[in-house]
Structure formats: C-alpha cells, structure tokens
Amino acid sequence: MIKARVTVTLKNGVLDPQGKAIEGALGTLGFSGVAGVRQGKVFDLEVEGTDSAKAEADIKQMCERLLANTVIENYSISMS
Amino acid sequence: MIKARVTVTLKNGVLDPQGKAIEGALGTLGFSGVAGVRQGKVFDLEVEGTDSAKAEADIKQMCERLLANTVIENYSISMS
C-alpha cells in the first residue's frame, strides 16, 4: 500500500474570501499581527501496489482530472 | 514576516463522507486501486514579526481556538 498526500492551494492572485473571513475571525479573537490567511485542501490517498513511480503518475492524473481545478489551483504531491 | 502552514486532518475513526465521495468519483473516472481517501484542510498563514517561537505558540493557540475542531481533528504546524 502506497500512501501519498496531495496539497491543493489557490494560485497567487486568486481571491480567497474564506481565508479573508478566517483572518477577520482571528482578529476578533484577539490574535493581532496576522497578515494573511489562505485556505487550501489536503487529500491523503492510499493506493494499492508497490510501484511508487506508477502511483505518483496516477495521482498526478487524479489531480489534473478531479482533485484540483488547475485554472485557479496549484497542487503538490508528496509520497510517503 | 513569518510564514507557516497548518494542516488539519480528521482523526482516525472519524467518518469522512467527503473522502468516500472522492474515492467513488476516482473509481468512476477509471482510477482503480484507490484504497482510501481522506480530505483535510490546509491554512497558509503570514504572521508579522521575526520571533518564530512566539509565532508558533500563537499559531498553536489559533488552531486550538479556531482552525481545528480538536474533538475530531488533528493539526500540525510547519514553520517555513
């Protein structure tokens, strides 16, 4: 079993109202000095097999086709 | 400016219907061999100042109070 973590984040320049809301909420809670918050997603995948290179290629395809919207999001894959 | 990434994931044993839906969708797209998907959240924070230890302590408080629901979620902080 191969485990991998995919992290999907918004590209620079894409507005992130959810992150802005969190930034505001942190200020309300008394955390001053928070200059920016951007929210993203993380997917922990378990893939059957032992061929890590093949699994990574498959996961890249999964990112392109489903997990990330590559118009506005970047993704990174870390195998573990 | 200090940058940090907070990763929030569901604890083991907590049901993840969103992850299950993604797993099903990947199967529908023809990706066989995906044995499990768990979805989490990632927050990229920018904190003012230069004291990394203080910033990390603050961010831990932010996680406990807002960013994570520690009843059902784990969090990890990586400073960069």
GROMACS .gro file of C-alpha atoms in nm, chain A residues 1 4 11-12 15 17 19 21 25-26 28-32 36 38 41 47 49 55-56 58 60 65 70 78:
model
   27
    1MET     CA    1   0.000   0.000   0.000
    4ALA     CA    2   0.056   0.997  -0.061
   11LYS     CA    3  -0.282   3.029  -0.713
   12ASN     CA    4  -0.143   3.370  -0.628
   15LEU     CA    5  -0.925   3.587  -0.431
   17PRO     CA    6  -1.285   3.507   0.070
   19GLY     CA    7  -0.920   3.290   0.403
   21ALA     CA    8  -1.304   3.550   0.678
   25ALA     CA    9  -1.217   3.592   1.285
   26LEU     CA   10  -0.863   3.556   1.420
   28THR     CA   11  -1.183   3.921   1.653
   29LEU     CA   12  -1.041   3.652   1.881
   30GLY     CA   13  -0.755   3.886   1.970
   31PHE     CA   14  -0.479   3.747   1.753
   32SER     CA   15  -0.320   4.062   1.619
   36GLY     CA   16  -0.270   3.687   0.567
   38ARG     CA   17  -0.508   3.138   0.253
   41LYS     CA   18  -0.723   2.140   0.073
   47VAL     CA   19  -0.316   0.345  -0.344
   49GLY     CA   20   0.050  -0.168  -0.522
   55ALA     CA   21   0.138   0.554  -0.820
   56GLU     CA   22   0.277   0.906  -0.841
   58ASP     CA   23  -0.158   0.804  -1.141
   60LYS     CA   24  -0.083   1.335  -1.093
   65ARG     CA   25  -0.881   1.543  -1.366
   70THR     CA   26  -0.579   2.380  -1.241
   78SER     CA   27   0.432   1.410  -0.156
   0.00000   0.00000   0.00000
